[in-house]
Amino acid sequence: AKCQCKLVPRERTNCGYPGISAVECKKIGCCFNASVPGVPWCYNPRAKKVKKVCPNEPYIRINCGHPGIKPRECQKKGCCFRAHPAGVPWCFYHRVMEE
């Protein structure tokens, strides 16, 4: 995303090789901006901001426990726990969402 490439020039970390073209730089997943001399022109993008959420849709849950697992045991594993509805995992993994 373009916003991941908006970095203060001094915060850029090199992502390419000397003389890399803008096309090659972008092809390897990096940002390219040759407007500031003395800093990397091909540089690593800012990391995406993500958050873990417990999915609301019960039928997309991915099982993280065993039948009869208790809420505390599930949460110790770092998973979500919701004891409803029947027929779906009650202890299940978080989903990672971009902010």
N, CA, C and O of each residue as an XYZ file, in Angstrom:
396
protein
N       0.836     -1.183      0.000
C       0.000      0.000      0.000
C       0.883      1.250      0.000
O       1.973      1.249      0.572
N       0.410      2.297     -0.635
C       1.193      3.524     -0.729
C       1.545      4.101      0.636
O       2.636      4.641      0.817
N       0.630      3.990      1.600
C       0.892      4.567      2.917
C       2.069      3.866      3.604
O       2.724      4.468      4.454
N       2.344      2.622      3.256
C       3.481      1.918      3.846
C       4.806      2.463      3.322
O       5.850      2.222      3.928
N       4.784      3.188      2.217
C       6.007      3.737      1.647
C       6.275      5.169      2.104
O       7.324      5.734      1.796
N       5.331      5.753      2.835
C       5.522      7.124      3.331
C       6.360      7.072      4.604
O       5.836      6.988      5.715
N       7.673      7.124      4.412
C       8.621      7.108      5.519
C       9.484      8.352      5.454
O       9.762      8.858      4.367
N       9.911      8.847      6.600
C      10.883      9.923      6.646
C      12.160      9.351      6.030
O      12.556      8.242      6.390
N      12.822     10.071      5.109
C      13.988      9.502      4.426
C      15.026      8.858      5.344
O      15.596      7.828      4.986
N      15.288      9.436      6.517
C      16.316      8.867      7.395
C      15.890      7.533      8.009
O      16.725      6.810      8.552
N      14.584      7.196      7.927
C      14.088      5.930      8.465
C      14.110      4.796      7.445
O      13.773      3.659      7.777
N      14.503      5.092      6.209
C      14.511      4.075      5.164
C      15.620      3.054      5.404
O      16.736      3.406      5.786
N      15.291      1.784      5.172
C      16.305      0.726      5.203
C      16.383      0.127      3.806
O      15.366     -0.156      3.173
N      17.598     -0.057      3.347
C      17.852     -0.503      1.990
C      17.193     -1.844      1.700
O      17.210     -2.759      2.523
N      16.617     -1.935      0.515
C      15.905     -3.144      0.132
C      16.434     -3.703     -1.186
O      16.109     -4.834     -1.545
N      17.218     -2.956     -1.890
C      17.674     -3.392     -3.205
C      19.184     -3.423     -3.305
O      19.891     -3.503     -2.301
N      19.650     -3.361     -4.504
C      21.082     -3.343     -4.791
C      21.402     -2.036     -5.499
O      20.498     -1.402     -6.043
N      22.661     -1.617     -5.508
C      23.004     -0.352     -6.170
C      22.562     -0.347     -7.634
O      22.839     -1.289     -8.376
N      21.884      0.705     -8.035
C      21.443      0.860     -9.415
C      20.141      0.149     -9.751
O      19.764      0.102    -10.922
N      19.445     -0.402     -8.772
C      18.182     -1.098     -9.045
C      17.180     -0.127     -9.647
O      17.126      1.039     -9.258
N      16.384     -0.609    -10.599
C      15.372      0.248    -11.225
C      14.116      0.265    -10.356
O      13.920     -0.594     -9.497
N      13.274      1.263    -10.602
C      12.019      1.369     -9.858
C      11.155      0.127    -10.100
O      10.513     -0.372     -9.176
N      11.137     -0.369    -11.334
C      10.330     -1.539    -11.676
C      10.825     -2.762    -10.912
O      10.025     -3.485    -10.319
N      12.139     -3.003    -10.921
C      12.702     -4.153    -10.203
C      12.475     -4.025     -8.704
O      12.163     -5.012     -8.038
N      12.628     -2.831     -8.174
C      12.438     -2.582     -6.751
C      11.015     -2.936     -6.335
O      10.809     -3.649     -5.352
N      10.045     -2.443     -7.076
C       8.645     -2.714     -6.755
C       8.297     -4.187     -6.959
O       7.450     -4.734     -6.252
N       8.954     -4.825     -7.927
C       8.700     -6.238     -8.212
C       9.080     -7.124     -7.028
O       8.479     -8.179     -6.829
N      10.081     -6.701     -6.233
C      10.498     -7.500     -5.075
C       9.784     -7.053     -3.787
O      10.150     -7.465     -2.686
N       8.755     -6.199     -3.951
C       7.920     -5.822     -2.810
C       8.423     -4.636     -2.016
O       8.023     -4.439     -0.869
N       9.297     -3.844     -2.615
C       9.869     -2.688     -1.918
C       9.302     -1.381     -2.454
O       8.599     -1.357     -3.465
N       9.619     -0.305     -1.764
C       9.211      1.045     -2.158
C      10.347      1.696     -2.931
O      11.514      1.377     -2.704
N      10.018      2.608     -3.845
C      11.044      3.315     -4.606
C      10.705      4.792     -4.644
O       9.596      5.184     -5.005
N      11.696      5.616     -4.258
C      11.552      7.063     -4.318
C      12.955      7.647     -4.445
O      13.745      7.604     -3.502
N      13.253      8.194     -5.625
C      14.589      8.712     -5.908
C      14.686     10.216     -5.713
O      15.607     10.836     -6.245
N      13.770     10.825     -4.969
C      13.749     12.290     -4.847
C      14.707     12.835     -3.795
O      14.964     14.039     -3.775
N      15.242     11.984     -2.919
C      16.124     12.466     -1.860
C      17.498     11.814     -2.018
O      17.626     10.598     -1.870
N      18.537     12.621     -2.321
C      19.874     12.038     -2.456
C      20.444     11.633     -1.094
O      20.101     12.221     -0.068
N      21.312     10.627     -1.097
C      22.014     10.233      0.115
C      21.273      9.260      1.022
O      21.763      8.930      2.102
N      20.109      8.802      0.605
C      19.359      7.796      1.364
C      18.955      6.693      0.389
O      18.955      6.914     -0.822
N      18.612      5.512      0.898
C      18.189      4.451     -0.020
C      16.975      4.876     -0.853
O      16.011      5.438     -0.333
N      17.047      4.600     -2.137
C      15.925      4.889     -3.025
C      14.984      3.700     -3.094
O      13.774      3.863     -3.252
N      15.539      2.518     -2.975
C      14.749      1.293     -2.917
C      14.812      0.852     -1.460
O      15.877      0.479     -0.966
N      13.671      0.894     -0.771
C      13.680      0.670      0.678
C      12.496     -0.180      1.123
O      11.495     -0.311      0.419
N      12.646     -0.749      2.308
C      11.605     -1.607      2.870
C      10.396     -0.783      3.267
O      10.538      0.301      3.831
N       9.197     -1.294      2.973
C       7.984     -0.587      3.394
C       7.797     -0.691      4.904
O       8.359     -1.569      5.559
N       7.004      0.216      5.434
C       6.626      0.180      6.845
C       5.803     -1.089      7.068
O       5.005     -1.479      6.215
N       6.001     -1.714      8.200
C       5.262     -2.936      8.513
C       3.771     -2.637      8.594
O       3.362     -1.576      9.064
N       2.969     -3.586      8.131
C       1.517     -3.431      8.223
C       1.106     -3.534      9.679
O       1.657     -4.323     10.446
N       0.135     -2.725     10.040
C      -0.411     -2.805     11.398
C      -1.515     -3.853     11.381
O      -2.442     -3.794     10.573
N      -1.395     -4.800     12.281
C      -2.388     -5.863     12.353
C      -2.891     -6.003     13.784
O      -2.231     -5.589     14.737
N      -4.051     -6.585     13.908
C      -4.590     -6.872     15.226
C      -5.238     -8.248     15.186
O      -5.711     -8.699     14.143
N      -5.252     -8.909     16.345
C      -5.879    -10.211     16.465
C      -7.319    -10.011     16.919
O      -7.579     -9.259     17.858
N      -8.247    -10.678     16.259
C      -9.651    -10.599     16.642
C     -10.239    -12.005     16.688
O      -9.795    -12.904     15.975
N     -11.228    -12.174     17.525
C     -11.974    -13.428     17.571
C     -13.097    -13.302     16.541
O     -13.938    -12.410     16.653
N     -13.122    -14.180     15.543
C     -14.147    -14.043     14.501
C     -15.554    -14.223     15.059
O     -15.791    -15.088     15.903
N     -16.484    -13.402     14.583
C     -17.878    -13.477     15.016
C     -18.624    -14.616     14.331
O     -19.525    -15.213     14.921
N     -18.259    -14.914     13.107
C     -18.942    -15.954     12.322
C     -18.539    -17.335     12.831
O     -17.387    -17.730     12.654
N     -19.453    -18.085     13.461
C     -19.079    -19.365     14.070
C     -18.623    -20.430     13.078
O     -17.868    -21.328     13.449
N     -19.067    -20.346     11.827
C     -18.760    -21.409     10.882
C     -17.411    -21.240     10.181
O     -17.040    -22.069      9.349
N     -16.678    -20.180     10.507
C     -15.319    -20.037      9.965
C     -14.262    -20.291     11.040
O     -13.070    -20.114     10.789
N     -14.689    -20.702     12.225
C     -13.763    -20.969     13.322
C     -12.837    -22.123     12.983
O     -13.243    -23.112     12.374
N     -11.578    -21.975     13.392
C     -10.592    -23.049     13.223
C     -10.252    -23.560     14.616
O      -9.801    -22.804     15.476
N     -10.475    -24.844     14.822
C     -10.352    -25.474     16.125
C      -8.958    -25.285     16.730
O      -7.939    -25.466     16.063
N      -8.946    -24.919     18.001
C      -7.701    -24.704     18.733
C      -7.622    -25.604     19.960
O      -6.607    -25.605     20.657
N      -8.668    -26.365     20.233
C      -8.690    -27.164     21.454
C      -9.172    -28.578     21.208
O      -9.050    -29.119     20.109
N      -9.711    -29.151     22.240
C     -10.255    -30.506     22.187
C     -11.667    -30.463     22.739
O     -12.029    -29.510     23.429
N     -12.478    -31.484     22.447
C     -13.840    -31.487     22.987
C     -13.819    -31.391     24.512
O     -13.063    -32.105     25.172
N     -14.639    -30.519     25.063
C     -14.730    -30.350     26.505
C     -13.690    -29.434     27.118
O     -13.603    -29.338     28.342
N     -12.899    -28.758     26.299
C     -11.873    -27.845     26.828
C     -12.551    -26.741     27.633
O     -13.621    -26.257     27.261
N     -11.928    -26.351     28.725
C     -12.451    -25.299     29.593
C     -11.961    -23.933     29.095
O     -10.901    -23.841     28.475
N     -12.732    -22.874     29.365
C     -12.338    -21.532     28.897
C     -10.916    -21.137     29.301
O     -10.161    -20.624     28.475
N     -10.546    -21.370     30.558
C      -9.219    -20.967     31.028
C      -8.112    -21.709     30.260
O      -7.101    -21.111     29.892
N      -8.309    -23.005     30.023
C      -7.325    -23.807     29.298
C      -7.187    -23.315     27.853
O      -6.083    -23.260     27.312
N      -8.300    -22.963     27.247
C      -8.303    -22.432     25.879
C      -7.552    -21.105     25.817
O      -6.727    -20.890     24.929
N      -7.841    -20.225     26.759
C      -7.203    -18.913     26.776
C      -5.714    -19.017     27.080
O      -4.935    -18.194     26.600
N      -5.295    -20.018     27.875
C      -3.867    -20.242     28.124
C      -3.133    -20.593     26.836
O      -1.945    -20.304     26.688
N      -3.853    -21.222     25.905
C      -3.272    -21.567     24.601
C      -3.227    -20.345     23.677
O      -2.677    -20.407     22.577
N      -3.818    -19.223     24.144
C      -3.834    -17.997     23.336
C      -4.974    -17.959     22.336
O      -4.897    -17.247     21.335
N      -6.029    -18.718     22.595
C      -7.137    -18.809     21.654
C      -8.397    -18.146     22.202
O      -8.451    -17.735     23.361
N      -9.406    -18.053     21.343
C     -10.714    -17.497     21.687
C     -11.599    -18.617     22.223
O     -11.428    -19.779     21.853
N     -12.548    -18.267     23.099
C     -13.501    -19.251     23.609
C     -14.896    -18.655     23.600
O     -15.133    -17.591     24.172
N     -15.824    -19.354     22.941
C     -17.246    -19.004     22.971
C     -18.020    -20.309     22.967
O     -17.943    -21.074     22.005
N     -18.767    -20.571     24.035
C     -19.472    -21.841     24.215
C     -20.827    -21.867     23.515
O     -21.821    -22.305     24.094
N     -20.863    -21.407     22.298
C     -22.083    -21.452     21.492
C     -21.706    -21.137     20.068
O     -20.659    -20.520     19.875
N     -22.440    -21.492     19.081
C     -23.532    -22.461     19.066
C     -22.988    -23.891     19.068
O     -21.778    -24.106     19.002
N     -23.874    -24.839     19.141
C     -23.477    -26.249     19.095
C     -22.980    -26.590     17.685
O     -23.388    -25.974     16.701
N     -22.111    -27.562     17.616
C     -21.662    -28.061     16.312
C     -20.493    -27.328     15.692
O     -20.100    -27.641     14.568
N     -19.922    -26.353     16.401
C     -18.742    -25.630     15.905
C     -17.707    -25.610     17.033
O     -18.066    -25.791     18.197
N     -16.432    -25.393     16.708
C     -15.427    -25.311     17.780
C     -15.746    -24.178     18.757
O     -16.110    -23.077     18.346
N     -15.607    -24.459     20.042
C     -15.792    -23.436     21.068
C     -14.472    -22.788     21.420
O     -14.446    -21.642     21.870
N     -13.390    -23.489     21.226
C     -12.036    -22.952     21.411
C     -11.439    -22.848     20.017
O     -11.267    -23.857     19.333
N     -11.122    -21.622     19.594
C     -10.711    -21.424     18.204
C      -9.672    -20.313     18.090
O      -9.541    -19.464     18.971
N      -8.939    -20.345     16.982
C      -7.845    -19.385     16.741
C      -8.371    -17.993     16.408
O      -9.459    -17.827     15.857
N      -7.556    -16.996     16.764
C      -7.815    -15.615     16.366
C      -7.643    -15.490     14.859
O      -7.027    -16.346     14.225
N      -8.180    -14.440     14.298
C      -7.904    -14.038     12.930
C      -7.051    -12.783     12.996
O      -7.243    -11.947     13.879
N      -6.125    -12.649     12.085
C      -5.276    -11.459     12.035
C      -5.871    -10.534     10.969
O      -6.050    -10.925      9.816
N      -6.169     -9.309     11.380
C      -6.779     -8.320     10.490
C      -5.862     -7.112     10.358
O      -5.223     -6.702     11.327
N      -5.799     -6.542      9.152
C      -5.058     -5.294      8.978
C      -5.858     -4.158      9.569
O      -7.081     -4.108      9.438
N      -5.152     -3.234     10.228
C      -5.837     -2.058     10.798
C      -5.972     -0.980      9.744
O      -6.519      0.088     10.020
